[in-house]
PDB file of C-alpha atoms and ligand atoms in Angstrom:
ATOM      1  CA  MET A   6      77.445   2.036 -18.617  1.00 53.00           C
ATOM      2  CA  PHE A   7      77.985   3.093 -22.094  1.00 50.00           C
ATOM      3  CA  LYS A   8      76.847   0.490 -24.749  1.00 50.00           C
ATOM      4  CA  LYS A   9      77.770   0.756 -28.515  1.00 52.00           C
ATOM      5  CA  LYS A  10      75.067   1.844 -30.293  1.00 50.00           C
ATOM      6  CA  ASN A  11      73.884   0.554 -33.605  1.00 48.00           C
ATOM      7  CA  LYS A  12      74.021   2.902 -36.713  1.00 46.00           C
ATOM      8  CA  LEU A  13      70.322   4.301 -35.906  1.00 44.00           C
ATOM      9  CA  GLU A  14      70.850   4.907 -32.896  1.00 45.00           C
ATOM     10  CA  TYR A  15      73.981   6.694 -33.185  1.00 43.00           C
ATOM     11  CA  ILE A  16      72.938   9.081 -36.034  1.00 42.00           C
ATOM     12  CA  SER A  17      69.698  10.183 -33.847  1.00 43.00           C
ATOM     13  CA  ASP A  18      72.324  10.492 -30.848  1.00 52.00           C
ATOM     14  CA  PRO A  19      73.046  14.005 -30.037  1.00 48.00           C
ATOM     15  CA  ARG A  20      76.193  13.193 -28.190  1.00 56.00           C
ATOM     16  CA  GLN A  21      78.249  11.524 -30.489  1.00 79.00           C
ATOM     17  CA  LEU A  22      81.118   9.281 -29.627  1.00 95.00           C
ATOM     18  CA  ILE A  23      82.079   9.001 -32.940  1.00 95.00           C
ATOM     19  CA  VAL A  24      85.891   7.867 -32.305  1.00 96.00           C
ATOM     20  CA  HIS A  25      84.279   4.821 -30.646  1.00 96.00           C
ATOM     21  CA  ASN A  26      80.883   4.529 -32.627  1.00 93.00           C
ATOM     22  CA  ASP A  27      82.764   4.800 -36.019  1.00 93.00           C
ATOM     23  CA  PRO A  28      86.440   4.731 -35.819  1.00 94.00           C
ATOM     24  CA  LYS A  29      87.251   4.498 -39.628  1.00 94.00           C
ATOM     25  CA  SER A  30      85.152   7.598 -40.242  1.00 93.00           C
ATOM     26  CA  PRO A  31      87.486  10.796 -41.648  1.00 92.00           C
ATOM     27  CA  ILE A  32      85.986  12.636 -38.542  1.00 92.00           C
ATOM     28  CA  SER A  33      87.594  10.156 -36.333  1.00 95.00           C
ATOM     29  CA  GLU A  34      90.417  10.283 -38.431  1.00 95.00           C
ATOM     30  CA  GLN A  35      90.671  13.935 -37.234  1.00 95.00           C
ATOM     31  CA  TYR A  36      90.393  13.614 -33.706  1.00 96.00           C
ATOM     32  CA  ARG A  37      93.313  11.086 -34.030  1.00 97.00           C
ATOM     33  CA  THR A  38      95.242  13.760 -35.919  1.00 96.00           C
ATOM     34  CA  ILE A  39      94.650  16.379 -32.750  1.00 97.00           C
ATOM     35  CA  ARG A  40      95.967  13.425 -30.979  1.00 97.00           C
ATOM     36  CA  THR A  41      98.855  13.147 -32.751  1.00 96.00           C
ATOM     37  CA  ASN A  42      99.522  16.808 -32.925  1.00 95.00           C
ATOM     38  CA  ILE A  43      99.144  16.968 -29.229  1.00 95.00           C
ATOM     39  CA  ILE A  44     101.874  13.929 -28.773  1.00 94.00           C
ATOM     40  CA  PHE A  45     104.101  15.823 -31.402  1.00 92.00           C
ATOM     41  CA  SER A  46     103.847  19.127 -29.226  1.00 90.00           C
ATOM     42  CA  ALA A  47     105.347  17.382 -25.954  1.00 85.00           C
ATOM     43  CA  VAL A  48     109.073  17.925 -27.161  1.00 83.00           C
ATOM     44  CA  ASP A  49     110.513  19.988 -24.331  1.00 82.00           C
ATOM     45  CA  LYS A  50     107.815  19.309 -21.912  1.00 84.00           C
ATOM     46  CA  GLU A  51     105.823  16.070 -20.792  1.00 89.00           C
ATOM     47  CA  MET A  52     102.066  16.516 -22.368  1.00 95.00           C
ATOM     48  CA  LYS A  53     100.188  14.413 -20.131  1.00 97.00           C
ATOM     49  CA  THR A  54      97.361  16.656 -18.768  1.00 98.00           C
ATOM     50  CA  ILE A  55      95.282  18.658 -21.717  1.00 98.00           C
ATOM     51  CA  LEU A  56      92.559  21.296 -20.909  1.00 98.00           C
ATOM     52  CA  LEU A  57      89.951  22.032 -23.614  1.00 98.00           C
ATOM     53  CA  THR A  58      88.184  25.346 -23.393  1.00 98.00           C
ATOM     54  CA  SER A  59      86.533  27.848 -26.340  1.00 97.00           C
ATOM     55  CA  GLY A  60      85.403  31.649 -25.425  1.00 97.00           C
ATOM     56  CA  ALA A  61      81.427  30.757 -25.846  1.00 95.00           C
ATOM     57  CA  PRO A  62      78.979  28.268 -24.946  1.00 95.00           C
ATOM     58  CA  ASN A  63      78.533  25.516 -27.503  1.00 95.00           C
ATOM     59  CA  ALA A  64      81.633  25.556 -29.653  1.00 96.00           C
ATOM     60  CA  GLY A  65      82.043  21.600 -29.107  1.00 96.00           C
ATOM     61  CA  LYS A  66      84.467  21.450 -25.869  1.00 97.00           C
ATOM     62  CA  SER A  67      82.558  18.603 -24.375  1.00 97.00           C
ATOM     63  CA  THR A  68      82.209  16.685 -27.948  1.00 96.00           C
ATOM     64  CA  THR A  69      85.956  17.668 -28.738  1.00 97.00           C
ATOM     65  CA  ALA A  70      87.198  16.283 -25.236  1.00 98.00           C
ATOM     66  CA  ALA A  71      85.326  13.388 -25.302  1.00 98.00           C
ATOM     67  CA  ASN A  72      86.574  12.098 -28.843  1.00 98.00           C
ATOM     68  CA  VAL A  73      90.007  13.257 -28.010  1.00 98.00           C
ATOM     69  CA  ALA A  74      90.201  11.135 -24.834  1.00 98.00           C
ATOM     70  CA  ILE A  75      88.910   8.114 -26.581  1.00 98.00           C
ATOM     71  CA  ALA A  76      91.576   8.705 -29.599  1.00 98.00           C
ATOM     72  CA  PHE A  77      93.909   8.475 -26.379  1.00 98.00           C
ATOM     73  CA  ALA A  78      92.601   5.375 -24.746  1.00 98.00           C
ATOM     74  CA  GLN A  79      92.879   3.951 -28.310  1.00 97.00           C
ATOM     75  CA  THR A  80      96.741   4.039 -28.060  1.00 97.00           C
ATOM     76  CA  GLY A  81      96.257   1.763 -25.260  1.00 97.00           C
ATOM     77  CA  LYS A  82      97.424   4.453 -22.644  1.00 97.00           C
ATOM     78  CA  LYS A  83      95.394   4.550 -19.287  1.00 98.00           C
ATOM     79  CA  THR A  84      93.118   7.369 -19.848  1.00 98.00           C
ATOM     80  CA  LEU A  85      91.319   9.832 -17.885  1.00 98.00           C
ATOM     81  CA  LEU A  86      88.408  12.076 -19.003  1.00 98.00           C
ATOM     82  CA  ILE A  87      87.707  14.653 -15.920  1.00 98.00           C
ATOM     83  CA  ASP A  88      84.354  17.077 -16.420  1.00 98.00           C
ATOM     84  CA  CYS A  89      85.785  20.058 -14.881  1.00 98.00           C
ATOM     85  CA  ASP A  90      82.720  22.093 -16.122  1.00 98.00           C
ATOM     86  CA  LEU A  91      81.003  22.408 -12.557  1.00 98.00           C
ATOM     87  CA  ARG A  92      78.607  24.841 -13.691  1.00 98.00           C
ATOM     88  CA  ARG A  93      77.185  22.987 -17.086  1.00 97.00           C
ATOM     89  CA  PRO A  94      78.479  19.387 -16.889  1.00 98.00           C
ATOM     90  CA  THR A  95      77.814  16.731 -19.504  1.00 97.00           C
ATOM     91  CA  MET A  96      79.927  14.093 -19.524  1.00 97.00           C
ATOM     92  CA  HIS A  97      77.716  12.096 -17.275  1.00 97.00           C
ATOM     93  CA  TYR A  98      74.939  12.486 -19.934  1.00 96.00           C
ATOM     94  CA  THR A  99      77.338  11.583 -22.764  1.00 96.00           C
ATOM     95  CA  PHE A 100      78.909   8.269 -21.203  1.00 96.00           C
ATOM     96  CA  GLU A 101      75.097   7.365 -20.028  1.00 95.00           C
ATOM     97  CA  THR A 102      76.133   7.310 -15.741  1.00 96.00           C
ATOM     98  CA  THR A 103      74.978   8.882 -12.981  1.00 97.00           C
ATOM     99  CA  ASN A 104      76.500  12.511 -11.473  1.00 97.00           C
ATOM    100  CA  THR A 105      75.740  11.884  -7.575  1.00 96.00           C
ATOM    101  CA  ASN A 106      79.274  12.169  -7.082  1.00 96.00           C
ATOM    102  CA  GLY A 107      82.353  13.456  -8.504  1.00 97.00           C
ATOM    103  CA  LEU A 108      84.951  15.950  -8.958  1.00 98.00           C
ATOM    104  CA  SER A 109      83.088  18.708  -6.432  1.00 97.00           C
ATOM    105  CA  SER A 110      82.379  15.710  -3.642  1.00 95.00           C
ATOM    106  CA  ALA A 111      85.868  14.865  -3.999  1.00 96.00           C
ATOM    107  CA  ILE A 112      86.866  18.796  -3.422  1.00 96.00           C
ATOM    108  CA  VAL A 113      84.653  19.703  -0.789  1.00 95.00           C
ATOM    109  CA  ASN A 114      83.908  16.198   0.662  1.00 93.00           C
ATOM    110  CA  ASP A 115      86.630  14.548   1.327  1.00 83.00           C
ATOM    111  CA  ILE A 116      85.865  11.543  -1.045  1.00 91.00           C
ATOM    112  CA  ASN A 117      88.594   9.430  -2.112  1.00 92.00           C
ATOM    113  CA  ILE A 118      88.846  10.165  -5.758  1.00 94.00           C
ATOM    114  CA  GLN A 119      90.183   6.687  -6.632  1.00 93.00           C
ATOM    115  CA  GLU A 120      86.421   5.576  -5.656  1.00 95.00           C
ATOM    116  CA  LEU A 121      84.977   8.360  -7.787  1.00 97.00           C
ATOM    117  CA  ILE A 122      86.546   7.391 -10.813  1.00 98.00           C
ATOM    118  CA  GLU A 123      84.449   5.271 -13.155  1.00 97.00           C
ATOM    119  CA  LEU A 124      86.097   2.399 -15.835  1.00 97.00           C
ATOM    120  CA  THR A 125      84.007   3.431 -19.244  1.00 97.00           C
ATOM    121  CA  ASP A 126      82.887   0.767 -21.759  1.00 94.00           C
ATOM    122  CA  ILE A 127      85.735   2.160 -23.525  1.00 97.00           C
ATOM    123  CA  HIS A 128      88.988   0.214 -23.121  1.00 97.00           C
ATOM    124  CA  ASN A 129      91.777   2.237 -21.273  1.00 98.00           C
ATOM    125  CA  LEU A 130      88.831   5.128 -20.815  1.00 98.00           C
ATOM    126  CA  HIS A 131      88.087   5.999 -17.179  1.00 98.00           C
ATOM    127  CA  LEU A 132      85.440   9.061 -16.363  1.00 98.00           C
ATOM    128  CA  LEU A 133      85.565  11.678 -13.283  1.00 98.00           C
ATOM    129  CA  THR A 134      82.302  13.348 -13.552  1.00 98.00           C
ATOM    130  CA  ALA A 135      81.708  16.629 -12.231  1.00 98.00           C
ATOM    131  CA  GLY A 136      79.465  15.973  -9.231  1.00 98.00           C
ATOM    132  CA  PRO A 137      76.924  18.010  -7.876  1.00 97.00           C
ATOM    133  CA  ILE A 138      76.761  21.688  -9.181  1.00 97.00           C
ATOM    134  CA  PRO A 139      78.514  23.917  -6.352  1.00 97.00           C
ATOM    135  CA  PRO A 140      77.727  27.781  -5.883  1.00 97.00           C
ATOM    136  CA  ASN A 141      81.714  28.706  -5.853  1.00 97.00           C
ATOM    137  CA  PRO A 142      82.951  26.752  -8.776  1.00 98.00           C
ATOM    138  CA  ALA A 143      85.974  28.599  -9.305  1.00 98.00           C
ATOM    139  CA  GLU A 144      87.361  28.741  -5.624  1.00 98.00           C
ATOM    140  CA  LEU A 145      86.911  24.995  -5.668  1.00 98.00           C
ATOM    141  CA  LEU A 146      88.996  24.789  -9.053  1.00 98.00           C
ATOM    142  CA  GLN A 147      91.650  26.932  -7.308  1.00 97.00           C
ATOM    143  CA  SER A 148      92.236  25.511  -4.362  1.00 97.00           C
ATOM    144  CA  PHE A 149      95.196  23.569  -2.948  1.00 96.00           C
ATOM    145  CA  LYS A 150      92.862  20.514  -2.731  1.00 96.00           C
ATOM    146  CA  MET A 151      92.351  20.475  -6.263  1.00 97.00           C
ATOM    147  CA  LYS A 152      95.996  21.136  -7.063  1.00 97.00           C
ATOM    148  CA  ASN A 153      96.830  17.974  -4.978  1.00 96.00           C
ATOM    149  CA  LEU A 154      93.980  15.587  -6.721  1.00 97.00           C
ATOM    150  CA  MET A 155      95.762  16.439  -9.877  1.00 97.00           C
ATOM    151  CA  LYS A 156      98.826  15.669  -8.957  1.00 97.00           C
ATOM    152  CA  THR A 157      97.552  12.208  -7.518  1.00 96.00           C
ATOM    153  CA  LEU A 158      95.636  11.583 -10.795  1.00 98.00           C
ATOM    154  CA  GLU A 159      98.932  12.473 -12.782  1.00 97.00           C
ATOM    155  CA  ALA A 160     100.695   9.697 -10.928  1.00 97.00           C
ATOM    156  CA  ASN A 161      97.681   7.301 -11.923  1.00 97.00           C
ATOM    157  CA  PHE A 162      97.218   8.045 -15.642  1.00 98.00           C
ATOM    158  CA  ASP A 163      98.836   8.251 -19.008  1.00 97.00           C
ATOM    159  CA  PHE A 164      96.663  11.092 -20.021  1.00 98.00           C
ATOM    160  CA  ILE A 165      94.350  12.932 -18.364  1.00 98.00           C
ATOM    161  CA  ILE A 166      91.717  15.317 -20.705  1.00 98.00           C
ATOM    162  CA  VAL A 167      89.938  18.159 -18.899  1.00 98.00           C
ATOM    163  CA  ASP A 168      86.673  19.708 -19.938  1.00 98.00           C
ATOM    164  CA  THR A 169      85.782  23.054 -18.792  1.00 98.00           C
ATOM    165  CA  PRO A 170      83.570  26.068 -19.071  1.00 98.00           C
ATOM    166  CA  PRO A 171      83.900  28.933 -21.372  1.00 98.00           C
ATOM    167  CA  ALA A 172      87.149  30.881 -21.106  1.00 97.00           C
ATOM    168  CA  LEU A 173      85.322  34.263 -21.895  1.00 96.00           C
ATOM    169  CA  SER A 174      81.907  33.597 -19.453  1.00 95.00           C
ATOM    170  CA  VAL A 175      83.762  32.743 -15.857  1.00 97.00           C
ATOM    171  CA  ALA A 176      87.718  32.680 -15.007  1.00 97.00           C
ATOM    172  CA  ASP A 177      87.463  28.584 -14.513  1.00 98.00           C
ATOM    173  CA  ALA A 178      89.527  27.602 -17.464  1.00 98.00           C
ATOM    174  CA  SER A 179      91.998  30.157 -16.990  1.00 98.00           C
ATOM    175  CA  ILE A 180      92.567  28.914 -13.278  1.00 98.00           C
ATOM    176  CA  LEU A 181      92.832  25.352 -14.295  1.00 98.00           C
ATOM    177  CA  SER A 182      95.371  26.076 -16.972  1.00 97.00           C
ATOM    178  CA  ASP A 183      97.752  26.513 -14.777  1.00 94.00           C
ATOM    179  CA  ILE A 184      97.813  23.119 -13.339  1.00 96.00           C
ATOM    180  CA  VAL A 185      97.666  21.683 -16.990  1.00 97.00           C
ATOM    181  CA  ASP A 186     100.518  20.974 -19.251  1.00 97.00           C
ATOM    182  CA  GLY A 187      98.608  22.351 -22.465  1.00 97.00           C
ATOM    183  CA  VAL A 188      95.441  23.678 -23.503  1.00 98.00           C
ATOM    184  CA  LEU A 189      93.035  23.624 -26.748  1.00 98.00           C
ATOM    185  CA  ILE A 190      90.908  26.039 -27.981  1.00 98.00           C
ATOM    186  CA  VAL A 191      87.753  24.655 -29.507  1.00 97.00           C
ATOM    187  CA  THR A 192      85.586  27.027 -31.613  1.00 96.00           C
ATOM    188  CA  ASN A 193      82.819  26.643 -33.772  1.00 95.00           C
ATOM    189  CA  THR A 194      83.805  28.053 -36.971  1.00 93.00           C
ATOM    190  CA  LYS A 195      80.156  28.917 -38.143  1.00 92.00           C
ATOM    191  CA  THR A 196      78.972  30.419 -34.544  1.00 93.00           C
ATOM    192  CA  ASN A 197      82.160  31.830 -32.954  1.00 92.00           C
ATOM    193  CA  SER A 198      83.920  34.841 -34.358  1.00 92.00           C
ATOM    194  CA  ARG A 199      87.491  35.368 -34.964  1.00 94.00           C
ATOM    195  CA  ASP A 200      87.492  38.389 -32.440  1.00 95.00           C
ATOM    196  CA  GLU A 201      85.802  36.011 -29.864  1.00 95.00           C
ATOM    197  CA  LEU A 202      88.880  33.685 -30.553  1.00 96.00           C
ATOM    198  CA  ARG A 203      91.659  36.618 -30.174  1.00 97.00           C
ATOM    199  CA  LYS A 204      90.128  37.293 -26.743  1.00 97.00           C
ATOM    200  CA  THR A 205      90.020  33.713 -25.467  1.00 97.00           C
ATOM    201  CA  LYS A 206      93.599  33.283 -26.583  1.00 97.00           C
ATOM    202  CA  GLU A 207      94.691  36.471 -24.915  1.00 97.00           C
ATOM    203  CA  SER A 208      92.847  35.812 -21.836  1.00 96.00           C
ATOM    204  CA  LEU A 209      94.446  32.417 -21.624  1.00 98.00           C
ATOM    205  CA  GLN A 210      97.792  33.999 -22.268  1.00 97.00           C
ATOM    206  CA  LYS A 211      97.321  36.330 -19.306  1.00 96.00           C
ATOM    207  CA  ALA A 212      96.718  33.583 -17.272  1.00 96.00           C
ATOM    208  CA  ASN A 213     100.419  31.941 -18.555  1.00 95.00           C
ATOM    209  CA  ALA A 214      98.489  28.741 -20.637  1.00 97.00           C
ATOM    210  CA  ASN A 215     100.674  26.812 -22.608  1.00 96.00           C
ATOM    211  CA  ILE A 216      98.252  27.101 -25.933  1.00 96.00           C
ATOM    212  CA  LEU A 217      98.729  24.087 -28.330  1.00 96.00           C
ATOM    213  CA  GLY A 218      96.458  25.088 -30.539  1.00 95.00           C
ATOM    214  CA  ILE A 219      92.800  25.470 -31.944  1.00 96.00           C
ATOM    215  CA  VAL A 220      90.332  23.217 -32.807  1.00 96.00           C
ATOM    216  CA  LEU A 221      88.301  23.854 -35.923  1.00 95.00           C
ATOM    217  CA  ASN A 222      84.893  22.345 -35.185  1.00 94.00           C
ATOM    218  CA  ASN A 223      81.845  22.339 -37.661  1.00 89.00           C
ATOM    219  CA  LYS A 224      84.318  23.512 -40.633  1.00 82.00           C
ATOM    220  CA  LYS A 225      84.050  21.829 -44.043  1.00 74.00           C
ATOM    221  CA  MET A 226      87.306  22.176 -45.641  1.00 60.00           C
ATOM    222  CA  THR A 227      87.043  22.932 -49.444  1.00 58.00           C
ATOM    223  CA  THR A 228      90.520  22.820 -50.406  1.00 51.00           C
ATOM    224  CA  ARG A 229      91.646  19.471 -51.894  1.00 49.00           C
ATOM    225  CA  ASP A 230      89.794  16.388 -51.354  1.00 39.00           C
ATOM    226  CA  SER A 231      87.347  17.827 -48.918  1.00 43.00           C
ATOM    227  CA  TYR A 232      86.358  14.089 -47.742  1.00 44.00           C
ATOM    228  CA  TYR A 233      89.658  14.165 -45.709  1.00 42.00           C
ATOM    229  CA  TYR A 234      89.224  17.397 -44.331  1.00 41.00           C
ATOM    230  CA  TYR A 235      86.540  16.989 -42.753  1.00 41.00           C
ATOM    231  CA  TYR A 236      86.488  18.155 -38.828  1.00 43.00           C
ATOM    232  CA  GLY A 237      82.820  18.376 -37.920  1.00 45.00           C
ATOM    233  CA  GLY A 238      79.493  17.956 -39.161  1.00 43.00           C
ATOM    234  CA  ASP A 239      76.637  19.977 -40.294  1.00 40.00           C
ATOM    235  CA  LYS A 240      73.903  19.896 -37.834  1.00 33.00           C
TER     236      LYS A 240
HETATM  237  N1  ADP B  18      81.005  18.964 -35.120  1.00 69.28           N
HETATM  238  C1  ADP B  18      79.862  19.043 -34.899  1.00 69.28           C
HETATM  239  N2  ADP B  18      78.824  18.568 -35.278  1.00 69.28           N
HETATM  240  C2  ADP B  18      77.637  18.499 -35.043  1.00 69.28           C
HETATM  241  N3  ADP B  18      77.142  18.645 -33.876  1.00 69.28           N
HETATM  242  C3  ADP B  18      78.128  19.186 -32.701  1.00 69.28           C
HETATM  243  C4  ADP B  18      79.295  19.306 -33.362  1.00 69.28           C
HETATM  244  N4  ADP B  18      80.270  19.742 -32.468  1.00 69.28           N
HETATM  245  C5  ADP B  18      78.913  19.937 -30.824  1.00 69.28           C
HETATM  246  N5  ADP B  18      78.055  19.317 -31.615  1.00 69.28           N
HETATM  247  C6  ADP B  18      77.075  19.251 -30.832  1.00 69.28           C
HETATM  248  O1  ADP B  18      76.855  20.976 -30.229  1.00 69.28           O
HETATM  249  C7  ADP B  18      76.132  20.917 -28.947  1.00 69.28           C
HETATM  250  C8  ADP B  18      77.412  21.719 -28.316  1.00 69.28           C
HETATM  251  O2  ADP B  18      78.337  20.535 -27.969  1.00 69.28           O
HETATM  252  P1  ADP B  18      78.924  20.639 -26.838  1.00 69.28           P
HETATM  253  O3  ADP B  18      80.472  19.786 -27.028  1.00 69.28           O
HETATM  254  O4  ADP B  18      78.282  20.035 -25.413  1.00 69.28           O
HETATM  255  O5  ADP B  18      79.643  22.109 -26.765  1.00 69.28           O
HETATM  256  P2  ADP B  18      80.247  22.928 -25.531  1.00 69.28           P
HETATM  257  O6  ADP B  18      80.754  21.663 -24.203  1.00 69.28           O
HETATM  258  O7  ADP B  18      81.316  23.777 -25.966  1.00 69.28           O
HETATM  259  O8  ADP B  18      79.297  23.453 -24.623  1.00 69.28           O
HETATM  260  C9  ADP B  18      75.925  19.448 -28.798  1.00 69.28           C
HETATM  261  O9  ADP B  18      74.480  18.775 -28.878  1.00 69.28           O
HETATM  262  C10 ADP B  18      77.167  18.604 -29.637  1.00 69.28           C
HETATM  263  O10 ADP B  18      76.407  17.078 -30.217  1.00 69.28           O
HETATM  264 MG1   MG B  19      80.497  21.191 -22.197  1.00 69.28          MG
END
């Protein structure tokens, strides 16, 4: 399914799984810092299921979700990445697999969820793709079926990373925030505004989301040694 790329292929690949391809790079280190911070935030409450969203599209949610999931898998814990973006799913491209069946099939067609989860070529990392795009994603995501599926998955995995659509466009992320332990907001510091970020936070708070923090994507830090404070790449 997913094969490790050589350096040239990796540079030309727009969907970079850098934590896998170049684990020693400073960017990978930042993804591991996100993982560490999530683990540290689990003081009073178990942090098993983490949802990633953003205000607008193209903030880097899916890129961050995939790399954070790899960072969790690298700790040796059984990790599941779920593509809950039933509107613009991308994880099947990222992991070079098919999307004939996936989450939407499990909800609608009663297909056994265990049969739909694939083991990726990355050790300990499992993937549940989105499945065929349904006409009513929000309805599927707020169904009892979805809640029960999450309970089953929680019993079978140590960590679950959930990728979602943008929170300011559709209700999907807010709906799901109710059935996960914590939420990360991803923002592209070059294209997303503070106002957008504030609105995203408010809309998630209305849904009682447990917001763990904000991931600043595409930000080059200027303080101290910027090399080590580098979150994402300039395109
Ligand atoms: N830090 C980054 N540096 C360079 N390219 C990035 C970065 N984050 C995301 N991208 C690219 O931007 C595009 C949108 O990212 P994606 O993760 O799919 O966003 P979203 O899921 O929020 O819509 C993709 O082509 C991705 O490879
Ligand atoms: Mg996405």
